């Protein structure tokens, strides 16, 4: 079997799967890849950004097994002017509900961005409300629980309005636009994910 590796920008409101489900848009509506290619991990339907597609089971295992704790970076637009205190709470770990049990998130890096990041427009855009400010933060996590970023920002009082994954370790979106795909070599993808030196 020839191993193949793609990175994509998963658009908003698209399921991270190729199989059809309830008339929702899936990866199959945007990306034409061989039948044995599948996404590594997932992004929620209402999240956007970097997703790896491959048929390499070893890569899948190394990225999804929690013991390998790799970094993933997200840009989150949150409701309200986020406080330094809220950012510190995010960094130190907050309690969120995972499958009905309380879970304390691992330490992470949370930074306030002074300017909105250069991202493609979202379709449809988030609802703009003049009187309520929004903030952009960058969160770098080493774990990926279900809807973790959204649960974390909501817990500290600043719900996430837009969420874009921009990096997995040193692998980035590389100027891809929503719905675009790029094929990488095995050497290139392994180097960016596991040997960044």
Coordinates of N, CA, C and O in Angstrom, one line a residue:
X1 N 0.8 -1.2 0.0 CA 0.0 0.0 0.0 C 0.9 1.2 0.0 O 1.8 1.4 0.8
X2 N 0.6 2.2 -0.9 CA 1.3 3.4 -0.9 C 0.7 4.4 0.1 O -0.5 4.6 0.1
X3 N 1.5 4.8 1.0 CA 1.0 5.8 2.0 C 0.9 7.2 1.4 O 1.9 7.6 0.7
X4 N -0.2 7.8 1.7 CA -0.4 9.2 1.2 C -0.8 10.1 2.3 O -1.5 9.7 3.3
X5 N -0.5 11.4 2.2 CA -0.7 12.3 3.2 C -1.2 13.6 2.6 O -0.6 14.2 1.7
X6 N -2.3 14.1 3.2 CA -2.9 15.4 2.7 C -3.2 16.3 3.9 O -3.5 15.8 5.0
X7 N -3.1 17.6 3.8 CA -3.6 18.5 4.8 C -4.8 19.2 4.1 O -4.7 19.5 2.9
X8 N -5.8 19.5 4.8 CA -6.9 20.3 4.3 C -7.3 21.4 5.3 O -6.9 21.4 6.4
X9 N -8.0 22.4 4.7 CA -8.7 23.4 5.6 C -10.2 22.9 5.6 O -10.9 23.1 4.6
X10 N -10.6 22.3 6.7 CA -12.0 21.9 6.8 C -12.9 23.1 6.9 O -12.7 23.9 7.9
X11 N -13.8 23.3 6.0 CA -14.7 24.4 6.2 C -15.7 24.3 7.4 O -15.9 23.2 7.9
X12 N -16.3 25.4 7.7 CA -17.3 25.5 8.7 C -18.5 24.7 8.3 O -18.9 24.6 7.1
X13 N -19.2 24.1 9.3 CA -20.4 23.3 9.1 C -20.2 22.1 8.2 O -21.1 21.8 7.4
X14 N -19.0 21.5 8.3 CA -18.7 20.3 7.5 C -18.3 19.2 8.5 O -17.5 19.5 9.4
X15 N -18.9 18.0 8.4 CA -18.5 16.9 9.3 C -17.1 16.4 8.9 O -16.8 16.3 7.7
X16 N -16.4 16.0 9.9 CA -15.0 15.4 9.7 C -15.1 14.0 9.3 O -14.5 13.1 10.0
X17 N -15.8 13.7 8.3 CA -15.9 12.3 7.8 C -16.3 12.3 6.4 O -16.8 13.3 5.8
X18 N -16.1 11.1 5.7 CA -16.5 11.0 4.3 C -17.9 10.4 4.1 O -18.5 10.6 3.1
X19 N -18.3 9.6 5.1 CA -19.6 9.0 5.0 C -20.8 9.9 5.2 O -20.7 10.8 6.0
X20 N -21.8 9.8 4.4 CA -23.0 10.7 4.5 C -23.7 10.5 5.8 O -23.7 9.4 6.4
X21 N -24.3 11.6 6.3 CA -25.0 11.6 7.6 C -26.0 12.7 7.6 O -25.7 13.9 7.6
X22 N -27.3 12.3 7.7 CA -28.4 13.3 7.9 C -28.4 14.5 6.9 O -28.6 15.6 7.3
X23 N -28.0 14.3 5.7 CA -28.0 15.4 4.7 C -27.0 16.5 5.1 O -27.2 17.6 4.6
X24 N -26.1 16.3 6.0 CA -25.1 17.3 6.3 C -23.9 17.2 5.3 O -23.7 16.2 4.7
X25 N -23.2 18.4 5.2 CA -22.1 18.4 4.4 C -20.9 17.6 5.0 O -20.8 17.6 6.2
X26 N -20.2 16.8 4.2 CA -19.1 16.0 4.7 C -17.9 16.3 3.9 O -17.9 17.1 2.9
X27 N -16.7 15.8 4.3 CA -15.5 16.0 3.6 C -15.6 15.6 2.1 O -15.0 16.1 1.2
X28 N -16.5 14.6 1.9 CA -16.7 14.1 0.5 C -17.2 15.2 -0.5 O -17.1 15.1 -1.7
X29 N -17.9 16.2 0.1 CA -18.4 17.2 -0.7 C -17.4 18.2 -1.2 O -17.6 19.0 -2.1
X30 N -16.2 18.1 -0.6 CA -15.1 19.1 -0.9 C -13.8 18.4 -1.4 O -13.1 19.0 -2.2
X31 N -13.6 17.2 -1.0 CA -12.2 16.6 -1.2 C -12.4 15.3 -1.9 O -13.1 14.4 -1.5
X32 N -11.7 15.1 -3.1 CA -11.6 13.9 -3.8 C -10.3 13.2 -3.5 O -9.3 13.6 -4.0
X33 N -10.4 12.1 -2.7 CA -9.1 11.4 -2.3 C -9.4 9.9 -2.5 O -10.6 9.5 -2.6
X34 N -8.4 9.1 -2.6 CA -8.6 7.6 -2.7 C -9.4 7.1 -1.6 O -9.5 7.6 -0.5
X35 N -10.1 6.0 -1.8 CA -11.1 5.4 -0.9 C -10.5 5.0 0.5 O -11.2 5.0 1.5
X36 N -9.2 4.7 0.5 CA -8.6 4.2 1.8 C -8.1 5.4 2.7 O -7.5 5.2 3.7
X37 N -8.3 6.6 2.2 CA -7.8 7.8 3.0 C -8.9 8.3 4.0 O -10.1 8.3 3.6
X38 N -8.5 8.6 5.2 CA -9.5 9.0 6.2 C -8.9 10.1 7.0 O -7.6 10.3 7.1
X39 N -9.7 10.9 7.8 CA -9.2 11.9 8.6 C -8.5 11.4 9.9 O -9.0 10.4 10.4
X40 N -7.4 12.0 10.3 CA -6.8 11.7 11.6 C -7.5 12.6 12.6 O -7.3 13.8 12.6
X41 N -8.2 12.0 13.5 CA -8.9 12.8 14.5 C -10.1 13.5 13.9 O -10.5 13.2 12.8
X42 N -10.5 14.6 14.5 CA -11.7 15.3 14.0 C -11.7 16.7 14.4 O -11.0 17.1 15.4
X43 N -12.4 17.5 13.7 CA -12.8 18.9 14.1 C -14.3 18.9 14.2 O -14.9 18.3 13.3
X44 N -14.8 19.5 15.2 CA -16.3 19.6 15.3 C -16.9 20.2 14.0 O -16.2 21.0 13.4
X45 N -18.1 19.9 13.8 CA -18.8 20.5 12.6 C -18.7 22.0 12.5 O -18.5 22.6 11.5
X46 N -18.8 22.6 13.7 CA -18.8 24.1 13.7 C -17.4 24.7 14.0 O -17.3 25.9 14.2
X47 N -16.4 23.9 13.8 CA -15.0 24.4 13.9 C -14.4 24.2 12.5 O -14.9 23.5 11.7
X48 N -13.3 25.0 12.3 CA -12.7 25.0 11.0 C -11.2 24.7 11.1 O -10.7 24.7 12.2
X49 N -10.6 24.5 10.0 CA -9.1 24.5 10.0 C -8.5 23.2 9.6 O -9.0 22.4 8.9
X50 N -7.3 23.1 10.2 CA -6.3 22.0 9.8 C -6.8 20.6 10.2 O -7.1 20.3 11.3
X51 N -6.8 19.8 9.2 CA -7.1 18.3 9.4 C -6.2 17.6 8.5 O -5.9 18.0 7.3
X52 N -5.7 16.5 9.0 CA -4.8 15.6 8.2 C -5.6 14.4 7.7 O -6.4 13.8 8.4
X53 N -5.4 14.1 6.4 CA -6.0 12.9 5.8 C -4.9 12.0 5.4 O -3.9 12.4 4.8
X54 N -5.1 10.7 5.7 CA -4.0 9.7 5.4 C -4.6 8.3 5.4 O -5.7 8.1 5.8
X55 N -3.7 7.4 4.9 CA -4.0 6.0 5.1 C -2.9 5.3 5.9 O -2.7 4.1 5.9
X56 N -2.2 6.1 6.6 CA -1.0 5.7 7.4 C -1.5 5.4 8.9 O -1.7 6.3 9.7
X57 N -1.7 4.1 9.2 CA -2.3 3.8 10.5 C -1.3 4.1 11.7 O -1.7 4.5 12.8
X58 N 0.0 4.1 11.4 CA 1.0 4.4 12.4 C 0.9 5.9 12.8 O 0.9 6.3 13.9
X59 N 0.8 6.7 11.8 CA 0.6 8.2 12.0 C -0.6 8.4 12.8 O -0.6 9.2 13.8
X60 N -1.7 7.8 12.4 CA -3.0 7.9 13.1 C -2.8 7.6 14.6 O -3.2 8.3 15.5
X61 N -2.1 6.5 14.9 CA -1.9 6.0 16.3 C -1.1 7.1 17.1 O -1.4 7.5 18.2
X62 N 0.0 7.6 16.4 CA 0.9 8.5 17.2 C 0.2 9.8 17.4 O 0.5 10.5 18.4
X63 N -0.7 10.2 16.6 CA -1.4 11.5 16.8 C -2.6 11.4 17.7 O -3.0 12.4 18.4
X64 N -3.2 10.2 17.8 CA -4.5 10.1 18.6 C -4.3 9.5 19.9 O -5.1 9.6 20.8
X65 N -3.1 8.8 20.2 CA -2.9 8.2 21.5 C -2.5 9.3 22.4 O -1.5 10.0 22.2
X66 N -3.2 9.5 23.5 CA -3.0 10.6 24.4 C -1.5 10.6 25.0 O -1.0 11.7 25.4
X67 N -0.9 9.4 25.1 CA 0.4 9.4 25.7 C 1.5 10.1 24.9 O 2.5 10.5 25.5
X68 N 1.2 10.5 23.7 CA 2.1 11.2 22.8 C 2.0 12.7 23.0 O 2.9 13.5 22.5
X69 N 0.9 13.2 23.6 CA 0.7 14.6 23.9 C 1.3 15.6 23.0 O 2.2 16.3 23.3
X70 N 0.8 15.7 21.7 CA 1.4 16.6 20.8 C 0.6 18.0 20.9 O -0.6 18.0 21.3
X71 N 1.2 19.0 20.5 CA 0.6 20.4 20.6 C -0.3 20.6 19.4 O 0.0 20.3 18.2
X72 N -1.5 21.2 19.7 CA -2.4 21.7 18.6 C -2.7 23.2 19.0 O -3.0 23.4 20.1
X73 N -2.6 24.0 18.0 CA -2.9 25.5 18.3 C -4.2 25.9 17.6 O -4.5 25.5 16.4
X74 N -5.0 26.6 18.3 CA -6.3 27.1 17.8 C -6.4 28.6 17.9 O -5.9 29.2 18.9
X75 N -7.1 29.2 17.0 CA -7.5 30.6 17.1 C -9.0 30.6 17.5 O -9.8 29.9 16.8
X76 N -9.3 31.3 18.6 CA -10.7 31.3 19.0 C -11.1 32.8 19.1 O -10.5 33.6 19.8
X77 N -12.2 33.1 18.5 CA -12.9 34.4 18.7 C -13.9 34.2 19.7 O -14.8 33.3 19.6
X78 N -13.8 35.0 20.8 CA -14.7 34.7 22.0 C -15.6 36.0 22.2 O -15.3 37.1 21.8
X79 N -16.7 35.7 22.8 CA -17.7 36.7 23.1 C -17.3 37.6 24.3 O -17.1 37.0 25.4
X80 N -17.0 38.9 24.1 CA -16.6 39.7 25.2 C -15.2 40.1 25.1 O -14.4 39.5 24.4
X81 N -14.8 41.0 26.0 CA -13.4 41.4 26.1 C -12.7 40.6 27.1 O -12.9 40.8 28.3
X82 N -12.0 39.6 26.7 CA -11.5 38.6 27.6 C -10.5 39.2 28.6 O -9.7 40.1 28.2
X83 N -10.5 38.7 29.8 CA -9.6 39.3 30.9 C -8.3 38.5 31.1 O -8.3 37.4 30.7
X84 N -7.3 39.2 31.7 CA -6.1 38.5 32.0 C -6.4 37.3 32.9 O -5.8 36.3 32.8
X85 N -7.3 37.6 33.8 CA -7.6 36.5 34.8 C -8.2 35.3 34.1 O -7.8 34.1 34.4
X86 N -9.1 35.5 33.1 CA -9.6 34.4 32.4 C -8.6 33.6 31.6 O -8.6 32.4 31.5
X87 N -7.6 34.4 31.0 CA -6.5 33.7 30.3 C -5.7 32.9 31.2 O -5.3 31.7 30.9
X88 N -5.4 33.4 32.4 CA -4.6 32.6 33.4 C -5.4 31.3 33.8 O -4.8 30.3 34.0
X89 N -6.7 31.5 34.0 CA -7.5 30.3 34.3 C -7.4 29.2 33.2 O -7.2 28.0 33.5
X90 N -7.5 29.7 32.0 CA -7.4 28.7 30.9 C -6.0 28.0 30.9 O -5.9 26.8 30.7
X91 N -5.0 28.8 31.1 CA -3.6 28.3 31.1 C -3.4 27.2 32.3 O -2.8 26.2 32.1
X92 N -4.0 27.5 33.4 CA -3.8 26.6 34.6 C -4.6 25.4 34.5 O -4.3 24.4 35.2
X93 N -5.7 25.4 33.7 CA -6.6 24.3 33.7 C -7.9 24.6 34.3 O -8.0 25.3 35.4
X94 N -9.0 24.2 33.6 CA -10.3 24.5 34.2 C -11.1 23.2 34.2 O -10.8 22.3 33.5
X95 N -12.1 23.1 35.0 CA -13.0 21.9 35.1 C -14.0 22.0 34.0 O -14.8 23.0 33.9
X96 N -14.1 21.0 33.2 CA -15.1 20.9 32.2 C -15.8 19.5 32.2 O -15.2 18.6 32.8
X97 N -17.0 19.4 31.7 CA -17.7 18.2 31.7 C -17.4 17.4 30.4 O -17.6 17.8 29.3
X98 N -16.9 16.2 30.6 CA -16.6 15.3 29.5 C -17.4 14.0 29.8 O -17.1 13.3 30.7
X99 N -18.4 13.7 28.9 CA -19.2 12.5 29.0 C -19.8 12.3 30.4 O -19.8 11.2 31.0
X100 N -20.2 13.5 31.0 CA -20.9 13.4 32.3 C -20.0 13.4 33.5 O -20.5 13.3 34.6
X101 N -18.7 13.4 33.3 CA -17.8 13.5 34.4 C -17.0 14.8 34.4 O -16.7 15.3 33.3
X102 N -16.6 15.3 35.5 CA -15.8 16.5 35.6 C -14.4 16.2 35.3 O -13.9 15.2 35.8
X103 N -13.8 17.0 34.5 CA -12.4 16.7 34.1 C -11.6 18.1 34.1 O -12.1 19.1 33.7
X104 N -10.4 18.1 34.7 CA -9.6 19.3 34.7 C -8.6 19.3 33.6 O -7.9 18.3 33.4
X105 N -8.7 20.3 32.7 CA -7.8 20.3 31.5 C -6.4 20.5 32.0 O -6.1 21.1 33.0
X106 N -5.5 20.0 31.1 CA -4.1 20.1 31.4 C -3.6 21.6 31.1 O -4.3 22.3 30.4
X107 N -2.5 21.9 31.7 CA -1.9 23.3 31.5 C -1.8 23.5 30.0 O -1.5 22.6 29.2
X108 N -2.0 24.7 29.6 CA -1.9 25.0 28.1 C -1.4 26.5 28.0 O -1.1 27.1 29.0
X109 N -1.2 26.9 26.8 CA -0.8 28.3 26.6 C -1.9 29.1 26.0 O -2.5 28.7 25.0
X110 N -2.3 30.2 26.7 CA -3.4 31.1 26.2 C -2.9 32.5 26.0 O -2.4 33.1 26.9
X111 N -3.0 33.0 24.8 CA -2.5 34.4 24.5 C -3.6 35.2 23.9 O -4.4 34.7 23.0
X112 N -3.7 36.4 24.3 CA -4.6 37.4 23.7 C -3.9 38.0 22.4 O -2.8 38.3 22.5
X113 N -4.7 38.0 21.3 CA -4.1 38.6 20.1 C -4.6 40.0 20.1 O -5.8 40.3 20.3
X114 N -3.7 41.0 19.8 CA -4.1 42.4 19.8 C -4.9 42.7 18.6 O -5.7 43.6 18.6
X115 N -4.7 42.0 17.5 CA -5.4 42.3 16.2 C -6.1 41.0 15.8 O -5.6 39.9 16.1
X116 N -7.2 41.1 15.1 CA -7.8 39.9 14.5 C -6.9 39.2 13.6 O -6.2 39.9 12.8
X117 N -6.8 37.9 13.6 CA -5.8 37.2 12.7 C -6.3 37.3 11.3 O -7.5 37.5 11.0
X118 N -5.4 37.1 10.3 CA -5.7 37.1 8.9 C -6.3 35.7 8.6 O -5.5 34.8 8.4
X119 N -7.6 35.6 8.6 CA -8.2 34.3 8.3 C -9.2 34.5 7.2 O -9.7 35.6 7.0
X120 N -9.5 33.5 6.4 CA -10.5 33.6 5.4 C -11.9 33.9 6.0 O -12.1 33.6 7.2
X121 N -12.7 34.6 5.3 CA -14.1 34.9 5.9 C -14.8 33.6 6.1 O -14.6 32.7 5.4
X122 N -15.6 33.6 7.2 CA -16.4 32.4 7.4 C -17.7 32.6 6.8 O -18.3 33.7 6.8
X123 N -18.2 31.5 6.2 CA -19.5 31.6 5.5 C -20.4 30.5 6.2 O -20.1 29.4 6.2
X124 N -21.5 31.0 6.9 CA -21.9 32.4 7.1 C -21.0 33.0 8.2 O -20.5 32.3 9.0
X125 N -20.9 34.3 8.2 CA -20.1 35.0 9.2 C -20.7 34.9 10.6 O -21.9 34.6 10.7
X126 N -20.0 35.1 11.7 CA -20.6 35.2 13.0 C -21.5 36.4 13.1 O -21.3 37.4 12.4
X127 N -22.5 36.3 13.9 CA -23.4 37.4 14.1 C -22.7 38.6 14.7 O -22.1 38.5 15.8
X128 N -22.7 39.7 14.0 CA -22.0 40.9 14.6 C -22.9 41.7 15.4 O -24.1 42.0 15.1
X129 N -22.4 42.1 16.6 CA -23.2 42.9 17.6 C -22.4 44.1 18.0 O -21.4 43.9 18.7
X130 N -22.8 45.2 17.6 CA -22.0 46.5 17.8 C -21.6 46.7 19.3 O -20.5 47.0 19.6
X131 N -22.6 46.4 20.1 CA -22.4 46.8 21.5 C -21.6 45.8 22.3 O -21.2 46.0 23.4
X132 N -21.4 44.6 21.8 CA -20.6 43.6 22.5 C -19.3 43.3 21.8 O -19.3 42.9 20.6
X133 N -18.2 43.6 22.5 CA -16.9 43.3 21.8 C -16.6 41.8 21.7 O -17.2 41.0 22.4
X134 N -15.7 41.5 20.9 CA -15.2 40.1 20.8 C -13.7 40.2 21.0 O -13.1 41.3 20.7
X135 N -13.1 39.1 21.4 CA -11.6 39.0 21.5 C -11.1 37.8 20.7 O -11.8 36.8 20.6
X136 N -9.9 37.9 20.2 CA -9.3 36.7 19.6 C -8.2 36.2 20.5 O -7.3 37.0 21.0
X137 N -8.2 34.9 20.8 CA -7.1 34.3 21.6 C -6.5 33.2 20.8 O -7.1 32.6 19.9
X138 N -5.2 32.9 21.1 CA -4.6 31.6 20.6 C -4.4 30.7 21.8 O -3.9 31.1 22.8
X139 N -4.9 29.5 21.6 CA -4.8 28.4 22.6 C -4.0 27.3 22.1 O -4.3 26.8 21.0
X140 N -3.0 26.9 22.8 CA -2.1 25.8 22.4 C -2.3 24.7 23.4 O -1.9 24.8 24.6
X141 N -2.9 23.6 23.0 CA -3.2 22.4 23.9 C -2.4 21.2 23.6 O -1.9 21.1 22.5
X142 N -2.3 20.3 24.6 CA -1.6 19.0 24.3 C -2.6 17.9 24.4 O -2.2 16.7 24.6
X143 N -3.9 18.2 24.4 CA -4.9 17.2 24.5 C -6.1 17.6 23.6 O -6.2 18.8 23.2
X144 N -7.0 16.7 23.3 CA -8.1 17.0 22.5 C -9.4 16.4 22.9 O -9.9 15.5 22.2
X145 N -9.9 16.8 24.0 CA -11.2 16.2 24.4 C -12.3 16.8 23.5 O -12.1 17.8 22.9
X146 N -13.4 16.1 23.6 CA -14.6 16.5 22.7 C -15.0 18.0 23.1 O -15.3 18.3 24.2
X147 N -15.0 18.8 22.1 CA -15.4 20.2 22.2 C -14.6 21.0 23.3 O -15.2 21.9 24.0
X148 N -13.4 20.6 23.5 CA -12.6 21.1 24.7 C -12.5 22.6 24.7 O -12.7 23.3 25.7
X149 N -12.0 23.2 23.6 CA -11.8 24.7 23.6 C -13.1 25.4 23.9 O -13.1 26.3 24.7
X150 N -14.2 25.0 23.3 CA -15.5 25.7 23.5 C -15.9 25.6 25.0 O -16.4 26.5 25.6
X151 N -15.7 24.4 25.5 CA -16.1 24.2 27.0 C -15.2 25.0 27.9 O -15.6 25.6 28.9
X152 N -13.9 25.1 27.5 CA -12.9 25.9 28.3 C -13.3 27.4 28.3 O -13.3 28.0 29.4
X153 N -13.5 27.9 27.1 CA -13.7 29.4 27.1 C -15.1 29.7 27.7 O -15.2 30.8 28.4
X154 N -16.1 28.8 27.6 CA -17.4 29.1 28.2 C -17.2 29.0 29.7 O -17.9 29.8 30.4
X155 N -16.4 28.1 30.2 CA -16.2 28.0 31.7 C -15.7 29.3 32.3 O -16.1 29.6 33.4
X156 N -14.8 30.0 31.6 CA -14.2 31.2 32.1 C -15.1 32.4 31.7 O -14.7 33.6 32.0
X157 N -16.2 32.2 31.1 CA -17.2 33.3 30.9 C -17.1 34.0 29.5 O -17.7 35.0 29.3
X158 N -16.4 33.4 28.6 CA -16.2 34.0 27.3 C -16.5 32.9 26.2 O -15.5 32.3 25.7
X159 N -17.7 32.7 25.8 CA -18.0 31.6 24.9 C -17.4 31.8 23.5 O -17.2 32.9 23.1
X160 N -17.0 30.7 22.9 CA -16.3 30.8 21.6 C -17.4 31.0 20.5 O -18.4 30.3 20.4
X161 N -17.1 32.0 19.7 CA -17.9 32.3 18.5 C -17.4 31.6 17.2 O -18.1 31.2 16.4
X162 N -16.1 31.6 17.1 CA -15.4 31.0 15.9 C -14.2 30.3 16.4 O -13.4 30.8 17.2
X163 N -13.9 29.1 15.8 CA -12.8 28.3 16.2 C -12.1 27.7 15.0 O -12.7 27.1 14.2
X164 N -10.8 28.0 14.9 CA -10.0 27.5 13.8 C -8.7 26.9 14.3 O -7.9 27.5 15.0
X165 N -8.5 25.6 13.9 CA -7.2 25.0 14.2 C -6.2 25.4 13.2 O -6.4 25.2 12.0
X166 N -5.1 25.9 13.6 CA -4.1 26.4 12.7 C -2.8 25.6 12.6 O -2.1 25.6 11.6
X167 N -2.5 24.8 13.7 CA -1.3 24.0 13.7 C -1.5 22.7 14.4 O -2.3 22.6 15.4
X168 N -0.8 21.7 14.0 CA -0.6 20.5 14.8 C 0.9 20.3 14.8 O 1.6 20.1 13.8
X169 N 1.5 20.5 16.0 CA 3.0 20.6 16.2 C 3.5 21.7 15.2 O 3.0 22.8 15.2
X170 N 4.4 21.3 14.3 CA 4.9 22.4 13.4 C 4.3 22.3 12.0 O 4.7 22.9 11.0
X171 N 3.2 21.5 11.9 CA 2.4 21.4 10.6 C 1.3 22.5 10.7 O 0.6 22.6 11.6
X172 N 1.3 23.4 9.7 CA 0.4 24.5 9.7 C -0.6 24.5 8.5 O -0.4 23.7 7.6
X173 N -1.5 25.4 8.5 CA -2.5 25.5 7.4 C -1.8 25.9 6.1 O -2.4 25.8 5.0
X174 N -0.7 26.6 6.2 CA 0.1 27.0 5.0 C -0.7 27.8 3.9 O -0.7 27.4 2.7
X175 N -1.5 28.8 4.4 CA -2.2 29.6 3.5 C -3.4 28.9 2.7 O -3.9 29.4 1.7
X176 N -3.7 27.7 3.1 CA -4.9 27.0 2.5 C -6.1 27.8 2.8 O -6.3 28.5 3.8
X177 N -7.1 27.8 1.9 CA -8.4 28.4 2.1 C -9.4 27.3 2.4 O -9.1 26.1 2.1
X178 N -10.5 27.6 3.0 CA -11.5 26.6 3.3 C -11.8 25.8 2.0 O -12.1 26.3 1.0
X179 N -11.8 24.5 2.2 CA -12.1 23.6 1.1 C -10.9 23.2 0.2 O -11.0 22.5 -0.8
X180 N -9.7 23.7 0.6 CA -8.5 23.4 -0.2 C -7.7 22.3 0.4 O -7.8 22.0 1.6
X181 N -7.0 21.6 -0.4 CA -6.2 20.4 0.0 C -4.8 20.5 -0.6 O -4.6 21.1 -1.7
X182 N -3.8 19.9 0.2 CA -2.5 19.9 -0.3 C -1.9 18.6 0.0 O -2.0 18.1 1.2
X183 N -1.2 17.9 -0.9 CA -0.6 16.6 -0.6 C 0.9 16.9 -0.2 O 1.6 17.7 -0.7
X184 N 1.3 16.1 0.9 CA 2.7 16.3 1.4 C 3.3 14.9 1.3 O 2.7 13.9 1.3
X185 N 4.7 14.9 1.3 CA 5.4 13.6 1.3 C 5.4 13.1 2.8 O 5.3 13.8 3.7
X186 N 5.7 11.8 2.9 CA 5.8 11.2 4.2 C 6.9 11.9 5.0 O 6.7 12.2 6.2
X187 N 8.0 12.1 4.3 CA 9.2 12.7 5.0 C 8.8 14.1 5.6 O 9.1 14.5 6.7
X188 N 8.1 14.9 4.7 CA 7.7 16.3 5.1 C 6.8 16.2 6.3 O 6.9 17.0 7.3
X189 N 5.8 15.4 6.3 CA 4.8 15.4 7.3 C 5.3 14.9 8.6 O 5.1 15.4 9.7
X190 N 6.1 13.8 8.6 CA 6.7 13.2 9.8 C 7.7 14.2 10.4 O 7.8 14.4 11.6
X191 N 8.5 14.9 9.6 CA 9.4 15.9 10.1 C 8.7 17.0 10.9 O 9.0 17.4 12.0
X192 N 7.6 17.5 10.3 CA 6.9 18.6 10.9 C 6.1 18.2 12.2 O 5.9 19.0 13.1
X193 N 5.7 16.9 12.2 CA 4.9 16.5 13.4 C 5.8 15.9 14.5 O 5.5 16.1 15.6
X194 N 6.9 15.2 14.1 CA 7.6 14.5 15.1 C 9.1 14.9 15.3 O 9.7 14.5 16.3
X195 N 9.7 15.5 14.3 CA 11.1 15.9 14.4 C 11.3 17.4 14.0 O 12.0 17.7 13.0
X196 N 10.8 18.3 14.8 CA 10.8 19.7 14.4 C 12.2 20.3 14.4 O 12.4 21.4 13.9
X197 N 13.2 19.6 15.0 CA 14.5 20.3 15.1 C 15.2 20.6 13.8 O 15.0 19.8 12.8

